[in-house]
């Protein structure tokens, strides 16, 4: 016997008491059709009722594909990238009571930083307080440093499920700094006709 419920169908939440008040009911009737070895006999039947509870599961949240933030020049101020994440959803319609609670950003351990890039503040993504379907990226790089660094982002819903990981790269472009020198003295003496 196989039973396949429709997608996103459930009869109880994990926090509901078991059994639920509205389980799926399967009625199974078996019959011997009155056939067995020996004299004829009336048909015998047996009826069994099975109740099945289908527990809801927390589906993963989703976000639209992200793109790398625009490259910045070294010595740039702290960066804020609005709408870095768009169309964040905690799951299908039956999970509309959930929210995107946070974002997790980790440096990609499989991709090394290039050049001498370093951060004053590592990249973080926060839920946009004005629109919870969006996320805001912030970070700050150390001055006079450049290169690239790769990160992995996941959205986390209010029940703890995480979206599929997505990668992005922060690029910092080198600039040609002005040369610096120091005079040994601000005045010099010389003899006439020297």
PDB file of C-alpha atoms in Angstrom:
ATOM      1  CA  UNK A   1       0.000   0.000   0.000  1.00  0.00           C
ATOM      2  CA  UNK A   2       1.426   3.370  -1.017  1.00  0.00           C
ATOM      3  CA  UNK A   3       0.043   6.773  -0.123  1.00  0.00           C
ATOM      4  CA  UNK A   4       1.462   9.956  -1.651  1.00  0.00           C
ATOM      5  CA  UNK A   5      -0.017  13.174  -0.217  1.00  0.00           C
ATOM      6  CA  UNK A   6      -0.120  16.306  -2.378  1.00  0.00           C
ATOM      7  CA  UNK A   7       2.850  18.673  -2.165  1.00  0.00           C
ATOM      8  CA  UNK A   8       2.796  20.978   0.879  1.00  0.00           C
ATOM      9  CA  UNK A   9      -0.122  19.015   2.405  1.00  0.00           C
ATOM     10  CA  UNK A  10      -0.067  18.302   6.132  1.00  0.00           C
ATOM     11  CA  UNK A  11      -2.527  17.579   8.938  1.00  0.00           C
ATOM     12  CA  UNK A  12      -0.485  18.798  11.906  1.00  0.00           C
ATOM     13  CA  UNK A  13       2.367  21.061  12.842  1.00  0.00           C
ATOM     14  CA  UNK A  14       5.321  19.659  14.815  1.00  0.00           C
ATOM     15  CA  UNK A  15       4.030  21.483  17.905  1.00  0.00           C
ATOM     16  CA  UNK A  16       0.458  20.104  17.613  1.00  0.00           C
ATOM     17  CA  UNK A  17      -0.639  17.197  19.806  1.00  0.00           C
ATOM     18  CA  UNK A  18      -0.654  13.775  18.230  1.00  0.00           C
ATOM     19  CA  UNK A  19      -2.865  12.380  16.851  1.00  0.00           C
ATOM     20  CA  UNK A  20      -4.269  15.369  15.034  1.00  0.00           C
ATOM     21  CA  UNK A  21      -7.946  16.243  15.015  1.00  0.00           C
ATOM     22  CA  UNK A  22      -8.157  15.809  11.232  1.00  0.00           C
ATOM     23  CA  UNK A  23      -5.986  12.903  10.080  1.00  0.00           C
ATOM     24  CA  UNK A  24      -6.119  11.387   6.628  1.00  0.00           C
ATOM     25  CA  UNK A  25      -8.392   8.322   6.827  1.00  0.00           C
ATOM     26  CA  UNK A  26      -7.834   5.240   4.676  1.00  0.00           C
ATOM     27  CA  UNK A  27     -10.502   2.539   4.686  1.00  0.00           C
ATOM     28  CA  UNK A  28      -9.344  -0.907   3.584  1.00  0.00           C
ATOM     29  CA  UNK A  29     -11.910  -3.593   2.851  1.00  0.00           C
ATOM     30  CA  UNK A  30     -10.677  -7.141   2.264  1.00  0.00           C
ATOM     31  CA  UNK A  31     -12.839  -9.959   0.962  1.00  0.00           C
ATOM     32  CA  UNK A  32     -12.289 -13.664   0.391  1.00  0.00           C
ATOM     33  CA  UNK A  33     -15.066 -13.682  -2.230  1.00  0.00           C
ATOM     34  CA  UNK A  34     -16.379 -16.878  -0.595  1.00  0.00           C
ATOM     35  CA  UNK A  35     -13.715 -18.899  -2.302  1.00  0.00           C
ATOM     36  CA  UNK A  36     -11.723 -21.413  -0.404  1.00  0.00           C
ATOM     37  CA  UNK A  37     -11.266 -25.184  -0.531  1.00  0.00           C
ATOM     38  CA  UNK A  38     -14.354 -26.928   0.776  1.00  0.00           C
ATOM     39  CA  UNK A  39     -18.115 -26.488   0.593  1.00  0.00           C
ATOM     40  CA  UNK A  40     -19.441 -23.130  -0.685  1.00  0.00           C
ATOM     41  CA  UNK A  41     -19.711 -20.414   1.941  1.00  0.00           C
ATOM     42  CA  UNK A  42     -20.817 -16.801   2.084  1.00  0.00           C
ATOM     43  CA  UNK A  43     -18.303 -14.079   1.281  1.00  0.00           C
ATOM     44  CA  UNK A  44     -16.385 -12.917   4.324  1.00  0.00           C
ATOM     45  CA  UNK A  45     -15.133  -9.302   4.515  1.00  0.00           C
ATOM     46  CA  UNK A  46     -13.043  -7.331   6.934  1.00  0.00           C
ATOM     47  CA  UNK A  47     -12.922  -3.541   7.175  1.00  0.00           C
ATOM     48  CA  UNK A  48      -9.955  -1.694   8.661  1.00  0.00           C
ATOM     49  CA  UNK A  49      -9.585   2.042   9.095  1.00  0.00           C
ATOM     50  CA  UNK A  50      -6.138   3.596   9.215  1.00  0.00           C
ATOM     51  CA  UNK A  51      -5.593   7.184  10.300  1.00  0.00           C
ATOM     52  CA  UNK A  52      -2.465   8.911   9.034  1.00  0.00           C
ATOM     53  CA  UNK A  53      -1.023  12.131  10.394  1.00  0.00           C
ATOM     54  CA  UNK A  54       1.176  14.052   7.988  1.00  0.00           C
ATOM     55  CA  UNK A  55       3.521  16.337   9.881  1.00  0.00           C
ATOM     56  CA  UNK A  56       4.548  19.637   8.389  1.00  0.00           C
ATOM     57  CA  UNK A  57       8.237  20.234   7.670  1.00  0.00           C
ATOM     58  CA  UNK A  58       9.980  23.584   7.553  1.00  0.00           C
ATOM     59  CA  UNK A  59      10.830  24.250   3.920  1.00  0.00           C
ATOM     60  CA  UNK A  60      14.008  26.140   3.144  1.00  0.00           C
ATOM     61  CA  UNK A  61      13.718  29.879   2.546  1.00  0.00           C
ATOM     62  CA  UNK A  62      14.590  31.218  -0.889  1.00  0.00           C
ATOM     63  CA  UNK A  63      16.220  34.355  -2.294  1.00  0.00           C
ATOM     64  CA  UNK A  64      16.786  35.582  -5.827  1.00  0.00           C
ATOM     65  CA  UNK A  65      20.262  34.930  -7.281  1.00  0.00           C
ATOM     66  CA  UNK A  66      22.717  37.507  -5.953  1.00  0.00           C
ATOM     67  CA  UNK A  67      25.372  39.319  -7.951  1.00  0.00           C
ATOM     68  CA  UNK A  68      28.776  40.551  -6.867  1.00  0.00           C
ATOM     69  CA  UNK A  69      28.807  44.083  -5.498  1.00  0.00           C
ATOM     70  CA  UNK A  70      30.494  46.661  -7.714  1.00  0.00           C
ATOM     71  CA  UNK A  71      34.291  46.792  -7.311  1.00  0.00           C
ATOM     72  CA  UNK A  72      35.597  49.566  -5.070  1.00  0.00           C
ATOM     73  CA  UNK A  73      38.962  51.352  -4.958  1.00  0.00           C
ATOM     74  CA  UNK A  74      41.349  50.805  -2.081  1.00  0.00           C
ATOM     75  CA  UNK A  75      41.058  53.382   0.718  1.00  0.00           C
ATOM     76  CA  UNK A  76      37.270  53.556   0.147  1.00  0.00           C
ATOM     77  CA  UNK A  77      35.043  54.275   3.138  1.00  0.00           C
ATOM     78  CA  UNK A  78      32.758  51.684   4.707  1.00  0.00           C
ATOM     79  CA  UNK A  79      30.367  50.234   2.106  1.00  0.00           C
ATOM     80  CA  UNK A  80      26.580  49.778   2.238  1.00  0.00           C
ATOM     81  CA  UNK A  81      24.900  47.943  -0.642  1.00  0.00           C
ATOM     82  CA  UNK A  82      21.113  48.274  -0.485  1.00  0.00           C
ATOM     83  CA  UNK A  83      18.983  45.610  -2.208  1.00  0.00           C
ATOM     84  CA  UNK A  84      21.916  43.184  -2.224  1.00  0.00           C
ATOM     85  CA  UNK A  85      19.368  40.430  -1.475  1.00  0.00           C
ATOM     86  CA  UNK A  86      15.974  40.602  -3.168  1.00  0.00           C
ATOM     87  CA  UNK A  87      12.767  38.591  -3.108  1.00  0.00           C
ATOM     88  CA  UNK A  88      13.595  36.775   0.131  1.00  0.00           C
ATOM     89  CA  UNK A  89      10.848  34.344   1.123  1.00  0.00           C
ATOM     90  CA  UNK A  90      10.611  32.168   4.252  1.00  0.00           C
ATOM     91  CA  UNK A  91       9.039  29.357   2.203  1.00  0.00           C
ATOM     92  CA  UNK A  92       5.804  28.420   0.435  1.00  0.00           C
ATOM     93  CA  UNK A  93       2.423  30.031   1.172  1.00  0.00           C
ATOM     94  CA  UNK A  94       1.682  27.658   4.049  1.00  0.00           C
ATOM     95  CA  UNK A  95       4.720  29.131   5.871  1.00  0.00           C
ATOM     96  CA  UNK A  96       3.656  32.756   5.481  1.00  0.00           C
ATOM     97  CA  UNK A  97       3.635  33.093   9.288  1.00  0.00           C
ATOM     98  CA  UNK A  98       7.448  32.825   9.226  1.00  0.00           C
ATOM     99  CA  UNK A  99       9.923  35.581   8.436  1.00  0.00           C
ATOM    100  CA  UNK A 100      13.495  35.884   7.224  1.00  0.00           C
ATOM    101  CA  UNK A 101      15.195  36.220  10.593  1.00  0.00           C
ATOM    102  CA  UNK A 102      18.805  36.762   9.541  1.00  0.00           C
ATOM    103  CA  UNK A 103      21.545  36.030   7.045  1.00  0.00           C
ATOM    104  CA  UNK A 104      24.722  34.007   7.527  1.00  0.00           C
ATOM    105  CA  UNK A 105      27.849  35.138   5.670  1.00  0.00           C
ATOM    106  CA  UNK A 106      31.067  33.116   5.827  1.00  0.00           C
ATOM    107  CA  UNK A 107      34.287  33.421   3.896  1.00  0.00           C
ATOM    108  CA  UNK A 108      34.514  30.672   1.275  1.00  0.00           C
ATOM    109  CA  UNK A 109      37.160  28.272   2.637  1.00  0.00           C
ATOM    110  CA  UNK A 110      37.795  26.893  -0.859  1.00  0.00           C
ATOM    111  CA  UNK A 111      38.844  30.249  -2.343  1.00  0.00           C
ATOM    112  CA  UNK A 112      41.877  32.128  -1.001  1.00  0.00           C
ATOM    113  CA  UNK A 113      41.982  35.919  -0.851  1.00  0.00           C
ATOM    114  CA  UNK A 114      44.144  37.518  -3.500  1.00  0.00           C
ATOM    115  CA  UNK A 115      46.862  40.123  -3.008  1.00  0.00           C
ATOM    116  CA  UNK A 116      46.843  41.649   0.488  1.00  0.00           C
ATOM    117  CA  UNK A 117      43.106  42.332   0.921  1.00  0.00           C
ATOM    118  CA  UNK A 118      41.945  42.578   4.520  1.00  0.00           C
ATOM    119  CA  UNK A 119      38.853  43.876   6.279  1.00  0.00           C
ATOM    120  CA  UNK A 120      38.169  46.300   9.104  1.00  0.00           C
ATOM    121  CA  UNK A 121      34.649  44.828   9.163  1.00  0.00           C
ATOM    122  CA  UNK A 122      33.899  41.534   7.432  1.00  0.00           C
ATOM    123  CA  UNK A 123      30.852  41.482   5.156  1.00  0.00           C
ATOM    124  CA  UNK A 124      27.478  41.078   6.847  1.00  0.00           C
ATOM    125  CA  UNK A 125      23.961  41.051   5.428  1.00  0.00           C
ATOM    126  CA  UNK A 126      21.021  42.283   7.483  1.00  0.00           C
ATOM    127  CA  UNK A 127      17.278  42.212   6.876  1.00  0.00           C
ATOM    128  CA  UNK A 128      16.133  45.545   5.423  1.00  0.00           C
ATOM    129  CA  UNK A 129      13.911  47.048   8.167  1.00  0.00           C
ATOM    130  CA  UNK A 130      11.834  48.842   5.524  1.00  0.00           C
ATOM    131  CA  UNK A 131      11.306  45.737   3.353  1.00  0.00           C
ATOM    132  CA  UNK A 132      11.878  42.276   4.868  1.00  0.00           C
ATOM    133  CA  UNK A 133      12.120  40.725   1.382  1.00  0.00           C
ATOM    134  CA  UNK A 134      15.454  42.533   0.905  1.00  0.00           C
ATOM    135  CA  UNK A 135      18.880  42.355   2.518  1.00  0.00           C
ATOM    136  CA  UNK A 136      21.567  45.020   2.994  1.00  0.00           C
ATOM    137  CA  UNK A 137      25.290  44.212   2.603  1.00  0.00           C
ATOM    138  CA  UNK A 138      27.846  46.166   4.660  1.00  0.00           C
ATOM    139  CA  UNK A 139      31.629  45.849   4.895  1.00  0.00           C
ATOM    140  CA  UNK A 140      34.802  47.915   5.250  1.00  0.00           C
ATOM    141  CA  UNK A 141      38.266  47.142   3.914  1.00  0.00           C
ATOM    142  CA  UNK A 142      41.603  48.058   5.451  1.00  0.00           C
ATOM    143  CA  UNK A 143      43.251  51.044   3.751  1.00  0.00           C
ATOM    144  CA  UNK A 144      46.003  50.542   1.178  1.00  0.00           C
ATOM    145  CA  UNK A 145      44.860  46.945   0.582  1.00  0.00           C
ATOM    146  CA  UNK A 146      43.433  45.435  -2.580  1.00  0.00           C
ATOM    147  CA  UNK A 147      42.446  42.113  -4.138  1.00  0.00           C
ATOM    148  CA  UNK A 148      39.426  39.822  -4.013  1.00  0.00           C
ATOM    149  CA  UNK A 149      37.701  37.726  -1.361  1.00  0.00           C
ATOM    150  CA  UNK A 150      34.902  35.178  -1.834  1.00  0.00           C
ATOM    151  CA  UNK A 151      31.988  34.689   0.546  1.00  0.00           C
ATOM    152  CA  UNK A 152      28.985  32.375   0.942  1.00  0.00           C
ATOM    153  CA  UNK A 153      25.538  33.708   1.895  1.00  0.00           C
ATOM    154  CA  UNK A 154      22.463  31.915   3.283  1.00  0.00           C
ATOM    155  CA  UNK A 155      19.105  33.281   4.428  1.00  0.00           C
ATOM    156  CA  UNK A 156      17.739  31.878   7.718  1.00  0.00           C
ATOM    157  CA  UNK A 157      14.002  31.747   8.443  1.00  0.00           C
ATOM    158  CA  UNK A 158      12.404  32.236  11.869  1.00  0.00           C
ATOM    159  CA  UNK A 159      12.267  28.453  12.401  1.00  0.00           C
ATOM    160  CA  UNK A 160      15.967  27.997  11.597  1.00  0.00           C
ATOM    161  CA  UNK A 161      15.893  26.589   8.052  1.00  0.00           C
ATOM    162  CA  UNK A 162      18.568  27.913   5.684  1.00  0.00           C
ATOM    163  CA  UNK A 163      18.387  28.753   1.991  1.00  0.00           C
ATOM    164  CA  UNK A 164      20.659  27.185  -0.585  1.00  0.00           C
ATOM    165  CA  UNK A 165      24.119  28.786  -0.353  1.00  0.00           C
ATOM    166  CA  UNK A 166      25.058  31.477  -2.853  1.00  0.00           C
ATOM    167  CA  UNK A 167      28.522  32.900  -3.480  1.00  0.00           C
ATOM    168  CA  UNK A 168      29.689  36.445  -4.064  1.00  0.00           C
ATOM    169  CA  UNK A 169      33.060  38.156  -4.509  1.00  0.00           C
ATOM    170  CA  UNK A 170      34.229  41.483  -3.111  1.00  0.00           C
ATOM    171  CA  UNK A 171      36.792  43.180  -5.341  1.00  0.00           C
ATOM    172  CA  UNK A 172      39.037  46.052  -4.276  1.00  0.00           C
ATOM    173  CA  UNK A 173      41.016  47.775  -7.050  1.00  0.00           C
ATOM    174  CA  UNK A 174      44.543  49.066  -6.407  1.00  0.00           C
ATOM    175  CA  UNK A 175      45.244  52.777  -6.789  1.00  0.00           C
ATOM    176  CA  UNK A 176      48.569  54.446  -7.472  1.00  0.00           C
ATOM    177  CA  UNK A 177      49.299  56.318  -4.245  1.00  0.00           C
ATOM    178  CA  UNK A 178      51.269  59.558  -4.404  1.00  0.00           C
ATOM    179  CA  UNK A 179      54.917  59.182  -3.420  1.00  0.00           C
ATOM    180  CA  UNK A 180      55.904  60.370   0.049  1.00  0.00           C
ATOM    181  CA  UNK A 181      59.249  61.827   1.057  1.00  0.00           C
ATOM    182  CA  UNK A 182      60.735  63.742   3.982  1.00  0.00           C
ATOM    183  CA  UNK A 183      63.249  66.587   3.784  1.00  0.00           C
ATOM    184  CA  UNK A 184      66.179  66.328   6.133  1.00  0.00           C
ATOM    185  CA  UNK A 185      65.879  70.062   6.791  1.00  0.00           C
ATOM    186  CA  UNK A 186      63.538  72.773   5.687  1.00  0.00           C
ATOM    187  CA  UNK A 187      66.404  75.213   5.031  1.00  0.00           C
ATOM    188  CA  UNK A 188      69.855  74.979   3.555  1.00  0.00           C
ATOM    189  CA  UNK A 189      72.908  77.296   3.679  1.00  0.00           C
ATOM    190  CA  UNK A 190      75.356  77.697   0.893  1.00  0.00           C
ATOM    191  CA  UNK A 191      78.318  80.035   0.369  1.00  0.00           C
ATOM    192  CA  UNK A 192      78.282  82.481  -2.485  1.00  0.00           C
ATOM    193  CA  UNK A 193      80.241  81.204  -5.486  1.00  0.00           C
ATOM    194  CA  UNK A 194      80.273  77.708  -4.031  1.00  0.00           C
TER     195      UNK A 194
END
